[in-house]
Short mmCIF file of C-alpha atoms and ligand atoms in Angstrom, two decimals:
data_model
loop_
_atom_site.label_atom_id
_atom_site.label_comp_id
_atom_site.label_asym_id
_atom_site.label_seq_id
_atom_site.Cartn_x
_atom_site.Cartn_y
_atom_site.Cartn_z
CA UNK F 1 13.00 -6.48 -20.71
CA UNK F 2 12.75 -4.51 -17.32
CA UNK F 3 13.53 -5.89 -14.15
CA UNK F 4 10.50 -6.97 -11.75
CA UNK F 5 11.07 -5.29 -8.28
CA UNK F 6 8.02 -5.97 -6.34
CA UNK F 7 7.12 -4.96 -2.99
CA UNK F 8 4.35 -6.57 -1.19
CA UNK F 9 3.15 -4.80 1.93
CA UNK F 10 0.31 -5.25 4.04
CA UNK F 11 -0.93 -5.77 7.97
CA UNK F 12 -0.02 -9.42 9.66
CA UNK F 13 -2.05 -12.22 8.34
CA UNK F 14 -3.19 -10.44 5.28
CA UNK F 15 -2.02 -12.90 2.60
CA UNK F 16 1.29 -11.47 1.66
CA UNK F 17 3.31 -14.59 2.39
CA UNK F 18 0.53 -16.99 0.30
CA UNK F 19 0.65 -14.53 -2.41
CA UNK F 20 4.20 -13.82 -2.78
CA UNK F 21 4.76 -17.73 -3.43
CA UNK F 22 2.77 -17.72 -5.69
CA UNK F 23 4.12 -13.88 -7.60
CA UNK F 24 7.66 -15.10 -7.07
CA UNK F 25 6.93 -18.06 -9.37
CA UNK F 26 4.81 -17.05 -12.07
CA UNK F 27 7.85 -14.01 -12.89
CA UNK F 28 10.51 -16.32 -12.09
CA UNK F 29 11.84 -13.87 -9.69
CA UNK F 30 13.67 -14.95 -6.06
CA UNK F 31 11.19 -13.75 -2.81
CA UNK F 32 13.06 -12.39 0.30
CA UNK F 33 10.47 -13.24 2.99
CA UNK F 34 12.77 -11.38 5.85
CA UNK F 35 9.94 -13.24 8.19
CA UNK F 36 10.75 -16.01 7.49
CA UNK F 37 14.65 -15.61 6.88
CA UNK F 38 14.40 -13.95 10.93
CA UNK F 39 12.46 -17.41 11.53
CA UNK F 40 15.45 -19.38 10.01
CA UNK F 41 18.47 -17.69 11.67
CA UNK F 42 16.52 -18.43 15.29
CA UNK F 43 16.19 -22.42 14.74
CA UNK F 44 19.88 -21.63 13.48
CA UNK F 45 20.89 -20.30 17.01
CA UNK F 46 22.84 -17.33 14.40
CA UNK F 47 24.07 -14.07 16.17
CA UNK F 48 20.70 -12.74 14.29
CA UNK F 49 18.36 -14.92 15.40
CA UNK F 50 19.72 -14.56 18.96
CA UNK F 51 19.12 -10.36 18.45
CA UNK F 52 15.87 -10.92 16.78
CA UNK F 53 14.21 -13.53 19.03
CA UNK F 54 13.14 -11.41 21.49
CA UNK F 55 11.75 -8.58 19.23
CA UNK F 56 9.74 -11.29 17.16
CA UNK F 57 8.04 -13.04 19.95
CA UNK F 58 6.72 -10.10 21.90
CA UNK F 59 5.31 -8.87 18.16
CA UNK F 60 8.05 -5.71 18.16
CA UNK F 61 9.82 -4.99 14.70
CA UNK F 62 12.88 -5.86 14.76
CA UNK F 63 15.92 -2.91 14.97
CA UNK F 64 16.47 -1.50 11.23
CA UNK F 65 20.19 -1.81 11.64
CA UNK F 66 19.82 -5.92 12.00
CA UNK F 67 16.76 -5.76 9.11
CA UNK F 68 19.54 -3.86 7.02
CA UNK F 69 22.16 -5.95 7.50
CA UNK F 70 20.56 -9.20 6.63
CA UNK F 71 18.68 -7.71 3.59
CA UNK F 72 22.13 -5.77 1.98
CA UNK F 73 23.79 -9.54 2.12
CA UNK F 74 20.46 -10.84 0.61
CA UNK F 75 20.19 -7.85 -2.00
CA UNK F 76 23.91 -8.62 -3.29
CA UNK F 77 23.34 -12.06 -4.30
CA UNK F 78 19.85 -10.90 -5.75
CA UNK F 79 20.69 -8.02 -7.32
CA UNK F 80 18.18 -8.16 -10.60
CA UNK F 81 14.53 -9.11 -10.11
CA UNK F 82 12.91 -9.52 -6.88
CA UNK F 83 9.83 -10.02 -4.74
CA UNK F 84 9.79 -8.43 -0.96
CA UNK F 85 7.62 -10.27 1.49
CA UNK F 86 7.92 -7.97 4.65
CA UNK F 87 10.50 -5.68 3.73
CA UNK F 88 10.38 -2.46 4.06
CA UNK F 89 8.54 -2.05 6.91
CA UNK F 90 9.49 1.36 8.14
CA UNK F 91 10.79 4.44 6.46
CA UNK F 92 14.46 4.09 7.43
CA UNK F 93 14.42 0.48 5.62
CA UNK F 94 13.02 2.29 2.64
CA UNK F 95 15.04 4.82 2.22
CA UNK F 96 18.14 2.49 2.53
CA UNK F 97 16.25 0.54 0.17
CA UNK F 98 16.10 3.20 -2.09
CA UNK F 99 19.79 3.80 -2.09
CA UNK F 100 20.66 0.20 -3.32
CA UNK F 101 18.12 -1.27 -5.39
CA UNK F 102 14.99 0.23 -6.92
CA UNK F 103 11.44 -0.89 -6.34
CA UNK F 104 9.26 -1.12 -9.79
CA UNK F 105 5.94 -1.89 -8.62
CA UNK F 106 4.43 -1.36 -4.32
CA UNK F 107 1.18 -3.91 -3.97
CA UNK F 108 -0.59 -2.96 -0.35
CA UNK F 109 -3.09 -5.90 0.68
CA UNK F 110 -5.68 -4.08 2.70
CA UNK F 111 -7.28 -6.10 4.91
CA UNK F 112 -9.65 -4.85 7.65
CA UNK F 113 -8.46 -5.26 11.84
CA UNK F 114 -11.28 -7.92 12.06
CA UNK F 115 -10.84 -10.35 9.79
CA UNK F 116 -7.14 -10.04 10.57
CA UNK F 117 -7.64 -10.97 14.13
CA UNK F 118 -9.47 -14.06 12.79
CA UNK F 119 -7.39 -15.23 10.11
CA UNK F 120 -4.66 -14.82 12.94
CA UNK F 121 -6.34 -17.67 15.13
CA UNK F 122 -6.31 -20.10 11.91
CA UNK F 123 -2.51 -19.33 10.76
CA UNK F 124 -0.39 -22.02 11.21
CA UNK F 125 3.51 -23.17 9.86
CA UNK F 126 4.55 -26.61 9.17
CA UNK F 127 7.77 -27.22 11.14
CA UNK F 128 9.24 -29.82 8.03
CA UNK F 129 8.58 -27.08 4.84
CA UNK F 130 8.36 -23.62 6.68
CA UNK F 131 4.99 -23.25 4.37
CA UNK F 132 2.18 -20.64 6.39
CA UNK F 133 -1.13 -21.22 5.30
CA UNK F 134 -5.00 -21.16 6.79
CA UNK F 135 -6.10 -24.58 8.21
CA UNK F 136 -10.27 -25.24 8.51
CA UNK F 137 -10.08 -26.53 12.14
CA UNK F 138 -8.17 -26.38 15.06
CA UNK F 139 -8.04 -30.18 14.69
CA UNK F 140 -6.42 -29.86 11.08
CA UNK F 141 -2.51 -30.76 11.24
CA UNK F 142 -1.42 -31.95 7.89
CA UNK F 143 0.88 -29.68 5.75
CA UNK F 144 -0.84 -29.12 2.66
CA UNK F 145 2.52 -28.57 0.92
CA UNK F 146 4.55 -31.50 2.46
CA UNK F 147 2.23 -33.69 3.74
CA UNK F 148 3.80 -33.79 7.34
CA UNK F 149 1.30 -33.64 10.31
CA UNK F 150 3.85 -31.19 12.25
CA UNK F 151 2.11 -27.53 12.21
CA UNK F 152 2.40 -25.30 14.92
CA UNK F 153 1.10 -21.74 15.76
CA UNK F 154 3.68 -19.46 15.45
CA UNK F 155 4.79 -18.02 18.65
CA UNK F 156 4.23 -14.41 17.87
CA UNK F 157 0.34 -15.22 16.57
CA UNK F 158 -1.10 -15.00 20.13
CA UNK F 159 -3.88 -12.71 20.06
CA UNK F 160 -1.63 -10.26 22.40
CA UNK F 161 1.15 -10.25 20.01
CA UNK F 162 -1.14 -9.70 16.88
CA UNK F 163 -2.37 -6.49 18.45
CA UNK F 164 1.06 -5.30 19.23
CA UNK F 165 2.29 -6.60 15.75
CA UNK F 166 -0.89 -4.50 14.21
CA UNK F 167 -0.40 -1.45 15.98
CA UNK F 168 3.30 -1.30 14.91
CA UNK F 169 2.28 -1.54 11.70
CA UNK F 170 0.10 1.22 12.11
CA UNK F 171 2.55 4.25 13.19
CA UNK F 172 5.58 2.75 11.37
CA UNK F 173 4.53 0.95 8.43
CA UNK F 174 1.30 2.95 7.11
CA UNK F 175 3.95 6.08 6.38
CA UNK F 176 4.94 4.42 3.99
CA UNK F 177 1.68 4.40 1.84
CA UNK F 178 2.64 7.95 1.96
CA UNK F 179 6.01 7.62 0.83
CA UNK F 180 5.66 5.11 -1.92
CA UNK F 181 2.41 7.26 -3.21
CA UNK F 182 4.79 10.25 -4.11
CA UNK F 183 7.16 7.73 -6.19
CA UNK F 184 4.54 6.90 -8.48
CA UNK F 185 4.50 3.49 -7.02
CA UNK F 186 1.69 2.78 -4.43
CA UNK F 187 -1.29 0.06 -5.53
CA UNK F 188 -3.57 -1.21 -3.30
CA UNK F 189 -5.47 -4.47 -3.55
CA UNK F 190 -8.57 -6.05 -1.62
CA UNK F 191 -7.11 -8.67 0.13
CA UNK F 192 -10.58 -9.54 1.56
CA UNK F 193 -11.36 -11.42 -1.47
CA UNK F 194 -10.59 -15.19 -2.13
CA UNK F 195 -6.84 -15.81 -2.62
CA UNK F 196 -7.36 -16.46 -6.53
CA UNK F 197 -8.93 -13.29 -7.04
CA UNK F 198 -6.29 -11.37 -4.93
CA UNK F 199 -3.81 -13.15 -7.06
CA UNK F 200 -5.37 -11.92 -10.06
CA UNK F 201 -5.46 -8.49 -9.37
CA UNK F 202 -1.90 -8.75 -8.60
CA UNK F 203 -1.10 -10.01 -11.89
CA UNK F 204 -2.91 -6.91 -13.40
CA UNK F 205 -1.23 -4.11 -11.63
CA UNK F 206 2.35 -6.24 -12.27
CA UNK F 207 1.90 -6.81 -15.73
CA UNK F 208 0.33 -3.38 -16.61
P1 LIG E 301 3.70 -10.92 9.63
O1 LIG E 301 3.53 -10.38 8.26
O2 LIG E 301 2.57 -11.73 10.08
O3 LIG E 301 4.11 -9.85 10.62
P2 LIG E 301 6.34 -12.02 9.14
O4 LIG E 301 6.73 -13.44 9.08
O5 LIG E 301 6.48 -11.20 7.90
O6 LIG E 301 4.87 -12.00 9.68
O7 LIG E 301 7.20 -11.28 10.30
C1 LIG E 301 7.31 -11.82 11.59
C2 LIG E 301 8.06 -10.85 12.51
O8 LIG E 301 9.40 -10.67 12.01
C3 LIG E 301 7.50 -9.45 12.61
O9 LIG E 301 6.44 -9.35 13.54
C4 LIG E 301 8.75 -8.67 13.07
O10 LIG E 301 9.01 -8.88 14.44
C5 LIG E 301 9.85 -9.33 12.29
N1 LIG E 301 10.14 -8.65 10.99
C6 LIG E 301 10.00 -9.18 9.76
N2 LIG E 301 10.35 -8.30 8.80
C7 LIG E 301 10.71 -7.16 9.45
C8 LIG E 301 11.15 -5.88 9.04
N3 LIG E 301 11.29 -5.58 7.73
N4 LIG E 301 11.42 -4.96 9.99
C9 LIG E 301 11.29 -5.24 11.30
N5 LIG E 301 10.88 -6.42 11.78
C10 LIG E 301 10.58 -7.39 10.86
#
């Protein structure tokens, strides 16, 4: 059988992490969500997280060398069959990518500014599980996953940040549409539609 090497990219707040979960189980394949590991080495107080912390919150990319370094230590205990949440995000982390481990399949979520912006102001983490997910109200504080009332906005999804976050993704992230296109390997997705259906197209352009 081949190997699964997905890569899921797509603007802040368009579904990736939600939909990664949920790709990462049904091919029984381990997700690097370098979010989330950045997230993890700054409640560790880690040389990384102490680099990255500043970068995060202000809604900057963090520098490609610390990216690198985290995912090459990820990558060699990972070596066959992955899901990327969030990684590549430029086209020096691609190419590097490219050197060590080869991508199969490229899923963009598109997602328009607007709906972005609003899904932004509804985003919240749960402190116990590290789950992200949508919540109704701003009242809502009970972790779907865990149970725990202890979610919090992230720090970086102030409105400020978002824009910041969405215009880097814009010059340094959209070249790589471009990039991936001319490896055979782009697919795009609406990722206006309800998480299910995303999901579902997913599967198709996975399993095809
Ligand atoms: P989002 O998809 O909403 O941006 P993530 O949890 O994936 O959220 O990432 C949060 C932050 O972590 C980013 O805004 C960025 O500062 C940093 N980050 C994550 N992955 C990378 C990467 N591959 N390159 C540079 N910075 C990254």
């Amino acid at each position: 059988m081949t190997e699964n090497n997905v890569i899921l990219l797509g603007p802040p707040a368009s579904g990736k992490g939600t939909q990664a979960r949920q790709l990462a189980a049904h091919l029984d394949v381990p997700c690097l969500g370098t979010g989330k590991l950045l997230r993890n080495e700054i409640d560790n107080g880690s040389v990384i997280g102490l680099e990255a912390k500043e970068f995060i919150e202000s809604g900057q990319y963090v520098p490609d060398e610390i990216i690198l370094k985290m995912v090459e230590t990820w990558l060699s205990e990972n070596p066959h069959g992955w899901l990327m949440d969030g990684f590549p995000r430029t086209i020096p982390q691609a190419e590097a990518l490219q050197e060590s481990a080869m991508p199969t399949r490229v899923i963009v979520l598109d997602v328009p500014q607007d709906e972005l912006e609003f899904r932004i102001t509804k985003r919240r983490e749960c402190t116990s599980c590290g789950v992200t997910f949508a919540v109704n109200s701003n009242d809502d504080n009970t972790c779907p996953e865990c149970g725990t009332n202890t979610l919090v906005s992230r720090a970086d999804d102030a409105l400020e940040s978002f824009k910041v976050r969405y215009q880097n993704y814009k010059e340094l992230t959209l070249p790589l549409f471009d990039y991936y296109a001319s490896l055979g390997l782009l697919n795009k997705v609406d990722g206006t539609s309800s998480p299910e259906e995303v999901f579902s197209e997913i599967l198709k352009i996975v399993e095809s």
